[in-house]
CSV table of C-alpha atoms and ligand atoms in Angstrom, one decimal:
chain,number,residue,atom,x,y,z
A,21,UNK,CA,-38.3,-39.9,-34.0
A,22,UNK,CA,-37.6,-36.8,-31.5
A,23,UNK,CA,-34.6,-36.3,-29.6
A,24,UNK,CA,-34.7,-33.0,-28.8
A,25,UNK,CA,-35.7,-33.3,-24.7
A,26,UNK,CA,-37.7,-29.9,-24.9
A,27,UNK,CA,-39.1,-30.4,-27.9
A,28,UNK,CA,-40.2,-33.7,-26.8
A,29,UNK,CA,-41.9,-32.9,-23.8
A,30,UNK,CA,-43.8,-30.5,-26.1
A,31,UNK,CA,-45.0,-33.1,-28.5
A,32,UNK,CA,-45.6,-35.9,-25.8
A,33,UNK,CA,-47.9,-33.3,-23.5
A,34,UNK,CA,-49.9,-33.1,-26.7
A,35,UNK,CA,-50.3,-37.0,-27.6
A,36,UNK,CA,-51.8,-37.4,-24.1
A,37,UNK,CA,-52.7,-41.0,-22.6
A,38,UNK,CA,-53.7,-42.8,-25.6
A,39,UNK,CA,-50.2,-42.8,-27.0
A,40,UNK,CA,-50.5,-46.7,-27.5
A,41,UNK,CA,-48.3,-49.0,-28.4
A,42,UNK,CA,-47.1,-51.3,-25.4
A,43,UNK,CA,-43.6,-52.8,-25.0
A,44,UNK,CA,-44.8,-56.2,-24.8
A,45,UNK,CA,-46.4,-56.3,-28.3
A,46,UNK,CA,-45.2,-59.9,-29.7
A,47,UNK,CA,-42.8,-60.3,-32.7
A,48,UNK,CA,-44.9,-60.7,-35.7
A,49,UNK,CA,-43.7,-62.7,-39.0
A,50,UNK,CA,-43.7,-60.5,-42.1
A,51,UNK,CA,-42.4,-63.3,-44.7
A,52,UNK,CA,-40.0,-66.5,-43.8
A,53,UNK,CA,-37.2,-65.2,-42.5
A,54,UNK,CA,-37.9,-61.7,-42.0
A,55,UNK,CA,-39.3,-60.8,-38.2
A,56,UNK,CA,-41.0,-57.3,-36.9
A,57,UNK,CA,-40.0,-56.2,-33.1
A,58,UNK,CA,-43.0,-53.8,-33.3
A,59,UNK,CA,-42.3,-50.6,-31.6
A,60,UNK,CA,-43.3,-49.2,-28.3
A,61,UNK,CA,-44.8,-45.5,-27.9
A,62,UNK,CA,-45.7,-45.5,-24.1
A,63,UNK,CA,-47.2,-42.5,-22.3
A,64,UNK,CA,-45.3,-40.1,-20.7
A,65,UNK,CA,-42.1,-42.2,-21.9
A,66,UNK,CA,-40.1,-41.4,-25.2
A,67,UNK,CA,-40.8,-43.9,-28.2
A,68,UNK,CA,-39.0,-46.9,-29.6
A,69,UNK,CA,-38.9,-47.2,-33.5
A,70,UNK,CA,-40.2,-50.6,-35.5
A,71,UNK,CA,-37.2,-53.3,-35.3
A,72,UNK,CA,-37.0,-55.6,-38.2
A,73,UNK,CA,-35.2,-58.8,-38.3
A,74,UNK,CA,-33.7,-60.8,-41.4
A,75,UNK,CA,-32.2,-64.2,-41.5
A,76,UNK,CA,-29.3,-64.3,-43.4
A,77,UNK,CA,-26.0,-66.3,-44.2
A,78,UNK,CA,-24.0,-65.6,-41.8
A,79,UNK,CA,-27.0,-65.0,-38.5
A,80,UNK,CA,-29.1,-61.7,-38.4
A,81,UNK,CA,-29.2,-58.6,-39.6
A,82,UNK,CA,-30.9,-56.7,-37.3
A,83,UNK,CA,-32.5,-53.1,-38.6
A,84,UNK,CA,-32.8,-50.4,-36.4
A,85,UNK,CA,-32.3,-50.9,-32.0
A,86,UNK,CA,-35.1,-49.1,-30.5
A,87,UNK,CA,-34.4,-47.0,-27.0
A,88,UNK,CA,-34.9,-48.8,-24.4
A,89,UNK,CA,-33.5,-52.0,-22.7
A,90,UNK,CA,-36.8,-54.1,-22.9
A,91,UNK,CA,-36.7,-53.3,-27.1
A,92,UNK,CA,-33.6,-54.8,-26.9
A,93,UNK,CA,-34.2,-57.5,-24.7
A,94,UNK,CA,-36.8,-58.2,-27.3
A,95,UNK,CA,-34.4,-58.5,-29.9
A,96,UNK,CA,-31.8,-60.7,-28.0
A,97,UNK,CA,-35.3,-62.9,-27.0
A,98,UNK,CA,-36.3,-63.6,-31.1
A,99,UNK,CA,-32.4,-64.4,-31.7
A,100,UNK,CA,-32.2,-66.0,-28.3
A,101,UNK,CA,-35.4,-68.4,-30.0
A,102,UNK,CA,-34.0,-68.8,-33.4
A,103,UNK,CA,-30.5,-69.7,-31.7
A,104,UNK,CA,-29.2,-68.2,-34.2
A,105,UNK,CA,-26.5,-65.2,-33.5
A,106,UNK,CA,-26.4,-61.2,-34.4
A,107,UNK,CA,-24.4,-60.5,-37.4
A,108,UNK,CA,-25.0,-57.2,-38.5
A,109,UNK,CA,-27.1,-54.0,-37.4
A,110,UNK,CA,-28.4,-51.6,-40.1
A,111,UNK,CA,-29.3,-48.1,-38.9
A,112,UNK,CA,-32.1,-46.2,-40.9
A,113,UNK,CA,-31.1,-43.0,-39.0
A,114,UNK,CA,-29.5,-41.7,-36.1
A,115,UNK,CA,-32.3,-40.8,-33.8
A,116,UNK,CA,-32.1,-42.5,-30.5
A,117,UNK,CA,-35.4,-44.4,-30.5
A,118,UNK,CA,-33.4,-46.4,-33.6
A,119,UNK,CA,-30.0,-46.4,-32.2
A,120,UNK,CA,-29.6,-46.8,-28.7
A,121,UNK,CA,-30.1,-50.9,-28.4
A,122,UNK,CA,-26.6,-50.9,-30.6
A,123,UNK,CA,-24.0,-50.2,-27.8
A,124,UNK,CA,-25.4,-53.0,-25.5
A,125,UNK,CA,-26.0,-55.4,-28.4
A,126,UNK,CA,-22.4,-54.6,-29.2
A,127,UNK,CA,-21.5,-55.0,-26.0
A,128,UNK,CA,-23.0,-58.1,-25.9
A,129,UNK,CA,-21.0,-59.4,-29.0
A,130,UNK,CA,-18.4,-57.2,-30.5
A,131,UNK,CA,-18.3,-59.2,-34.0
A,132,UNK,CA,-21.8,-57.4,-34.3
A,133,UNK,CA,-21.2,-54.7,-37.8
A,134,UNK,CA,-22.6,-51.6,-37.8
A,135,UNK,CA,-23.9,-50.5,-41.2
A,136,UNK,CA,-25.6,-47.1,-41.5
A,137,UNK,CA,-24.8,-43.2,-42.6
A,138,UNK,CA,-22.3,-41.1,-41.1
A,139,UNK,CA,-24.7,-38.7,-40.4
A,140,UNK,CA,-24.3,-39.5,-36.6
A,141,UNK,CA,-21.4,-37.6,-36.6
A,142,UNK,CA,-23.1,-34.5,-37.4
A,143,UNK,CA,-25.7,-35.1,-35.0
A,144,UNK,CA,-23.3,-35.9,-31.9
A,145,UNK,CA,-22.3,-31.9,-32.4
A,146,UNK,CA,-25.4,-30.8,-33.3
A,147,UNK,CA,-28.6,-31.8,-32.2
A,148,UNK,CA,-27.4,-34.8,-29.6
A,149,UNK,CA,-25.6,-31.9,-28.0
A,150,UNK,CA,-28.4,-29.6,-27.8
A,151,UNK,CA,-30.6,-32.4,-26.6
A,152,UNK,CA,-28.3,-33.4,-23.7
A,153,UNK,CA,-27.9,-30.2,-22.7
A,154,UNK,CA,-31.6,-29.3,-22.0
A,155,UNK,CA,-32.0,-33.2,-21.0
A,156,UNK,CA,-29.2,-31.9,-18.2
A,157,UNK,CA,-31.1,-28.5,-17.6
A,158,UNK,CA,-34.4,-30.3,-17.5
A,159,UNK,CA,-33.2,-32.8,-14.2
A,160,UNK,CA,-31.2,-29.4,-12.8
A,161,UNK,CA,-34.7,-27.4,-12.4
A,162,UNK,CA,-36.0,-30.5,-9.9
A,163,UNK,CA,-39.4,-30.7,-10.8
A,164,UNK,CA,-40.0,-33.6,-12.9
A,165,UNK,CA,-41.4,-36.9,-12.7
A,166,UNK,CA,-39.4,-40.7,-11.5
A,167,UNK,CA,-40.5,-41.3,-15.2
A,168,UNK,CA,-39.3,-38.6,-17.0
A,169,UNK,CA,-36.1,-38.3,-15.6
A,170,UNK,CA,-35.5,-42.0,-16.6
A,171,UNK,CA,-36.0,-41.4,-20.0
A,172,UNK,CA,-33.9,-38.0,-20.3
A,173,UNK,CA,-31.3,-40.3,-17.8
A,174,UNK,CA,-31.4,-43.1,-20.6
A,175,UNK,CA,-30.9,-41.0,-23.3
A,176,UNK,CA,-28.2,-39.0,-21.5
A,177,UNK,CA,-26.3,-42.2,-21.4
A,178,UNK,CA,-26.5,-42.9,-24.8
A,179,UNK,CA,-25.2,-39.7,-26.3
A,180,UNK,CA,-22.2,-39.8,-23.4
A,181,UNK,CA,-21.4,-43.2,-25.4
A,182,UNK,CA,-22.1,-41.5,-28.8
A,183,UNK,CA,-18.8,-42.4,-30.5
A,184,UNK,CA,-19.6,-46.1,-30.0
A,185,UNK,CA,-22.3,-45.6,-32.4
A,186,UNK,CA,-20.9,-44.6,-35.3
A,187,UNK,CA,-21.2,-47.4,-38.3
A,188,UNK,CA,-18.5,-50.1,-38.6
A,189,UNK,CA,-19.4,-49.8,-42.5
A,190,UNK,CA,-20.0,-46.7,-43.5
A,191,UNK,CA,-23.3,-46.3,-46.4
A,192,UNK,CA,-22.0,-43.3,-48.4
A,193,UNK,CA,-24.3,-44.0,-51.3
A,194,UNK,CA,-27.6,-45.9,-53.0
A,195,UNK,CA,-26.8,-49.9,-54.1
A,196,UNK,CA,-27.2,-53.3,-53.6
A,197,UNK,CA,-24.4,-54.7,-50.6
A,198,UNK,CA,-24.2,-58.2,-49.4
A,199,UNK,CA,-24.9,-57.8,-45.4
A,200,UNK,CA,-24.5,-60.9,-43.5
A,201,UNK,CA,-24.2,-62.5,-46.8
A,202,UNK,CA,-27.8,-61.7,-47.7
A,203,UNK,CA,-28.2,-59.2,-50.4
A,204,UNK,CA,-30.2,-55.7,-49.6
A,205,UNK,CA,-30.4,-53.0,-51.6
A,206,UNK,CA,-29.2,-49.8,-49.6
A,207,UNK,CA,-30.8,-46.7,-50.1
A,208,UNK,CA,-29.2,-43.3,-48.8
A,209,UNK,CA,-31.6,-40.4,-49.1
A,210,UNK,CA,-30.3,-36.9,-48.1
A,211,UNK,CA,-31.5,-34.4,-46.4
A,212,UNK,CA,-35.1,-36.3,-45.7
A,213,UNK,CA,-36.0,-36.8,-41.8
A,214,UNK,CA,-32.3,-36.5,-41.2
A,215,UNK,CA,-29.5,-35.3,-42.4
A,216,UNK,CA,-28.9,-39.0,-44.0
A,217,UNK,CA,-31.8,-41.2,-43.8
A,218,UNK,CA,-30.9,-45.1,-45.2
A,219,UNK,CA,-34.0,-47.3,-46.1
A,220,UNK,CA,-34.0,-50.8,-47.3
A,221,UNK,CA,-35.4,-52.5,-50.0
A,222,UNK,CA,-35.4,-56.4,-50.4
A,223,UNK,CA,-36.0,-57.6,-53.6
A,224,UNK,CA,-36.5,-61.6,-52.1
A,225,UNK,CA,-39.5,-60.5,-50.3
A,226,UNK,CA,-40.5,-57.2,-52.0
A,227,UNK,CA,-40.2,-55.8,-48.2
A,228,UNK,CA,-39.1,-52.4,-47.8
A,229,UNK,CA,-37.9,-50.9,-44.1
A,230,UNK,CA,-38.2,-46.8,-44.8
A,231,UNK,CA,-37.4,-46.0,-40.7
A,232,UNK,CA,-39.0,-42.7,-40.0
A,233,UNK,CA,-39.6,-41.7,-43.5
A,234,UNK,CA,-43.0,-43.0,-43.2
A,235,UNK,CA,-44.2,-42.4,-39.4
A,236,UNK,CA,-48.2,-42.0,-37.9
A,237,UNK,CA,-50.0,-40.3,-36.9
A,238,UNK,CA,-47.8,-37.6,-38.1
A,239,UNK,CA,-44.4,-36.9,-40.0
A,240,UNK,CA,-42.0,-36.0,-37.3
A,241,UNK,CA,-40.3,-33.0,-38.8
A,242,UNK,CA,-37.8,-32.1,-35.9
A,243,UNK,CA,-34.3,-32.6,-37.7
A,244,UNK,CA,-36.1,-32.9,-41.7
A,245,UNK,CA,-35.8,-31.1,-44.8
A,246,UNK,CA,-39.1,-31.6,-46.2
A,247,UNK,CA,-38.2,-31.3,-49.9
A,248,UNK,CA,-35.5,-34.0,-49.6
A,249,UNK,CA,-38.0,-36.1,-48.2
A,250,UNK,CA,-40.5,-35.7,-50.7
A,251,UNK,CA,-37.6,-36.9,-52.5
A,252,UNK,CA,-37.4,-39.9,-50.9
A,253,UNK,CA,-41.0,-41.0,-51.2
A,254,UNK,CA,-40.8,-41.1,-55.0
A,255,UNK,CA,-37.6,-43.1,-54.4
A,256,UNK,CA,-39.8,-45.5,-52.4
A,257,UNK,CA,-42.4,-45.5,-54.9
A,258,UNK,CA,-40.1,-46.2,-57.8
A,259,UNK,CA,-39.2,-49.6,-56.0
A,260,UNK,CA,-41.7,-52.8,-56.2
A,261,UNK,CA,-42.6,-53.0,-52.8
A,262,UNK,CA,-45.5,-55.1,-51.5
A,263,UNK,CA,-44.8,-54.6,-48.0
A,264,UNK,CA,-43.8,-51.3,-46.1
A,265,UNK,CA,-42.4,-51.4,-42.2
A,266,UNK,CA,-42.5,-48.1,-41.7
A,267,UNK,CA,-40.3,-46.1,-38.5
A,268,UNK,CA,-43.3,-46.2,-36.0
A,269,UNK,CA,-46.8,-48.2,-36.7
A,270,UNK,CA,-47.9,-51.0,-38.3
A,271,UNK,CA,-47.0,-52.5,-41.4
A,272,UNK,CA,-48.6,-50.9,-45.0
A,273,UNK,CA,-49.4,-52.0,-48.1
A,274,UNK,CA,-48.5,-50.5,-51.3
A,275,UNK,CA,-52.1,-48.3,-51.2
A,276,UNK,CA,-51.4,-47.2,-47.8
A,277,UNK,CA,-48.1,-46.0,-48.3
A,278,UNK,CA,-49.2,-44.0,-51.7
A,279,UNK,CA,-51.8,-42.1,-48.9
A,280,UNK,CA,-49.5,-40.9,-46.9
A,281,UNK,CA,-46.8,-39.8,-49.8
A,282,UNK,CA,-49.8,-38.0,-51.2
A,283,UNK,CA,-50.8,-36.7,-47.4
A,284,UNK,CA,-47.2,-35.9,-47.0
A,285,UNK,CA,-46.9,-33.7,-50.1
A,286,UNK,CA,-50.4,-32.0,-49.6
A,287,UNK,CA,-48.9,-31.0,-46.0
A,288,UNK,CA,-45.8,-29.3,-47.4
A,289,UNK,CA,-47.4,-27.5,-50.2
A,290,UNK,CA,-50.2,-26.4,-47.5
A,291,UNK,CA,-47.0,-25.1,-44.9
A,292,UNK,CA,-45.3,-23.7,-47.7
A,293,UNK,CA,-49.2,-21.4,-49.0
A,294,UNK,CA,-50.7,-18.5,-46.9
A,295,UNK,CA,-53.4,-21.3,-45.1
A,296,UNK,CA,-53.5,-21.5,-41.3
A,297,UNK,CA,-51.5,-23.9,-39.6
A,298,UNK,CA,-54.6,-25.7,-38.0
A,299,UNK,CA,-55.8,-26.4,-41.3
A,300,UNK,CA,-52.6,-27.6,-42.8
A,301,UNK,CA,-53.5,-30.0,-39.6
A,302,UNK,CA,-57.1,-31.0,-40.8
A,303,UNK,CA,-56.4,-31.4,-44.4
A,304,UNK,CA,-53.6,-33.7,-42.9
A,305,UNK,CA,-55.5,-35.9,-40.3
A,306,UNK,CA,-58.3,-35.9,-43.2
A,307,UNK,CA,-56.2,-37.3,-45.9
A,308,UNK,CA,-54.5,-40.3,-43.4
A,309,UNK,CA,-57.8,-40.6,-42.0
A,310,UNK,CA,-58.0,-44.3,-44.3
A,311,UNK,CA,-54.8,-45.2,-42.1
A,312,UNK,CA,-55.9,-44.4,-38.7
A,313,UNK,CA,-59.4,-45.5,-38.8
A,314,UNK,CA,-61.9,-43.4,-37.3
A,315,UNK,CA,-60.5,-43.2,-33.6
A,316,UNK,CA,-61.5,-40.2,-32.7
A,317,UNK,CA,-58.3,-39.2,-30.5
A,318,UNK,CA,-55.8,-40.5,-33.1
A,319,UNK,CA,-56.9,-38.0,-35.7
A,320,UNK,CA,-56.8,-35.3,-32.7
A,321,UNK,CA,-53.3,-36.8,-31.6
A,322,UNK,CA,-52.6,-35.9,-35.8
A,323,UNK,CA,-54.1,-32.7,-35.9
A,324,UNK,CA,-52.3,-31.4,-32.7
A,325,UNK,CA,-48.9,-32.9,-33.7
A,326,UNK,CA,-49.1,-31.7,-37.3
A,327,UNK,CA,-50.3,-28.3,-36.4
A,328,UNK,CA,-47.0,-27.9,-34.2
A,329,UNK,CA,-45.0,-28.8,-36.9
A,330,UNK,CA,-46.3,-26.8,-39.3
A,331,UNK,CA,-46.1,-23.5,-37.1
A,332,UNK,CA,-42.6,-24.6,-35.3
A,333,UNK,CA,-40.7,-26.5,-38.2
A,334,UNK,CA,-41.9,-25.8,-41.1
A,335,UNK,CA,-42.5,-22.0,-40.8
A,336,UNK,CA,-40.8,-21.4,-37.4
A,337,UNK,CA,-37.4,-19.3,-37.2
A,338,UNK,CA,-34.8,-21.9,-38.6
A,339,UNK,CA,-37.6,-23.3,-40.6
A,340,UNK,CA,-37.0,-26.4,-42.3
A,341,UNK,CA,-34.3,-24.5,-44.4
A,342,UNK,CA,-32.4,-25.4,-41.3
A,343,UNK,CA,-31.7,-28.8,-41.9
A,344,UNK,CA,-31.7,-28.1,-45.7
A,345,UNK,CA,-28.7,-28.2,-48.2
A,346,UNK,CA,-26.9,-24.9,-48.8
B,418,ZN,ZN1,-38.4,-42.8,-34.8
């Protein structure tokens, strides 16, 4: 999800206390030999994605790293209990609440391969830049919080070690690989929520891992082309999923996920028509509302969100041509 630290602080002032999702959630089994590290979203603290776990040949392949050092500890703790050792990391995308566990995981056991995109590379110049440079504006001014300046001080320490993240294999296109001697099939989708988003199906369990291609209570916009992710959904539809672990949330079913591609599309053809950007918002928190539930502050947590995406990345200067092809 979000890097950018001024951005962020926009979004997370909006989402409020009931930004759920503690850190001490328990691993939860999605089929033999396939484990979720659910992800954290705590408030006034900077998310950590959905971790997924796979046995395979040669140990695990772990997907995705979360941010913080108690996502990975959580990690180390479900290899730690199935003494078996870290293989392989997959990345879905670069975005820090995905990618930070890798450097101490690495650290912990150089063997470990990197598979993802090299799409980080991009983002070190670009938008990790940016991000570190308000992060270092943001301490300079003095007048945040002991929690808020750990987060931007976390992150700031991740993108100084930025070149230690790049992939060990490189993804350059959509296919099956052998990771960890477990067969996945890759999938690179360009120009979605990143500049190279890679999701995973697995055709032993009919699981699919999409990172923050599918993300409640809204679709975080901040460095996506939306087209190029609309894309991608039908890419995910086309495959014979059962099971979708999405970036951020709990795990969906087939019918859930065909809400939100349908939500998702609604939004951009509503952003891209002469409607207000509030109700873009509605018509969005209306259409997920069978994913949410009826909580009351999570549909106003979707409304706000989505409206400030709508007005600031989809129609704001930049736009979503921005992070667009050509
Ligand atoms: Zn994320």
């Amino acid at each position: 999800m979000r890097v950018a630290m001024a951005g962020m602080a926009a979004v997370l002032a909006l989402l409020g206390p009931a930004a759920s999702a503690q850190r001490d959630a328990a691993p939860v089994a999605l089929a033999d030999g396939v484990t979720l590290v659910p992800g954290s979203f705590e408030p006034g603290r900077q998310p950590d994605g959905n971790s997924i776990i796979f046995d395979a040949p040669a140990g695990l392949i772990v997907v995705d790293t979360g941010r913080h050092a108690w996502h990975r500890d959580r990690i180390s703790a479900v290899a730690k209990a199935r003494t078996r050792p870290i293989a392989a990391i997959v990345n879905t995308h670069w975005h820090l609440d995905h990618v930070s566990g890798n450097l101490a995981l690495k650290a912990a056991d150089p063997s470990v391969k990197v598979y993802a995109t090299r799409a980080i590379d991009g983002a070190l110049a670009g938008f990790l830049a940016d991000g570190a440079r308000s992060g270092r504006d943001m301490l300079a001014g003095g007048k945040l919080d002991p929690t808020t300046i750990e987060e931007i001080e976390t992150d700031l320490a991740t993108i100084a070690s930025g070149k230690r993240l790049r992939p060990d294999v490189a993804v350059e296109r959509s296919g099956a690989m052998a990771v960890a001697g477990r067969r996945l099939d890759l999938h690179v989708a360009a120009h979605a929520a990143t500049e190279a988003d890679l999701w995973i199906y697995d055709p032993a369990t009919r699981i699919a891992v999409v990172g923050d291609l599918v993300t409640l209570p809204a679709p975080f916009l901040d460095t996506a082309c939306a087209e190029g992710w609309r894309e991608a959904l039908a890419a995910v539809a086309a495959t014979p999923f059962t099971t979708l672990v999405p970036g951020h949330g709990a795990p969906m079913t087939r019918a859930d996920f065909l809400v939100y591609r349908r939500a998702f599309a609604a939004l951009v053809d509503c952003a891209a028509s002469a409607a207000a950007a509030p109700a873009c918002a509605e018509g969005w928190a209306a259409s997920i509302a069978p994913l949410i539930g009826d909580d009351s502050r999570a549909r106003q947590r979707a409304t706000s969100m989505t409206a400030y995406y709508v007005a600031k990345l989809l129609r704001g200067d930049g736009g979503k041509r921005k992070y667009c092809p050509g």
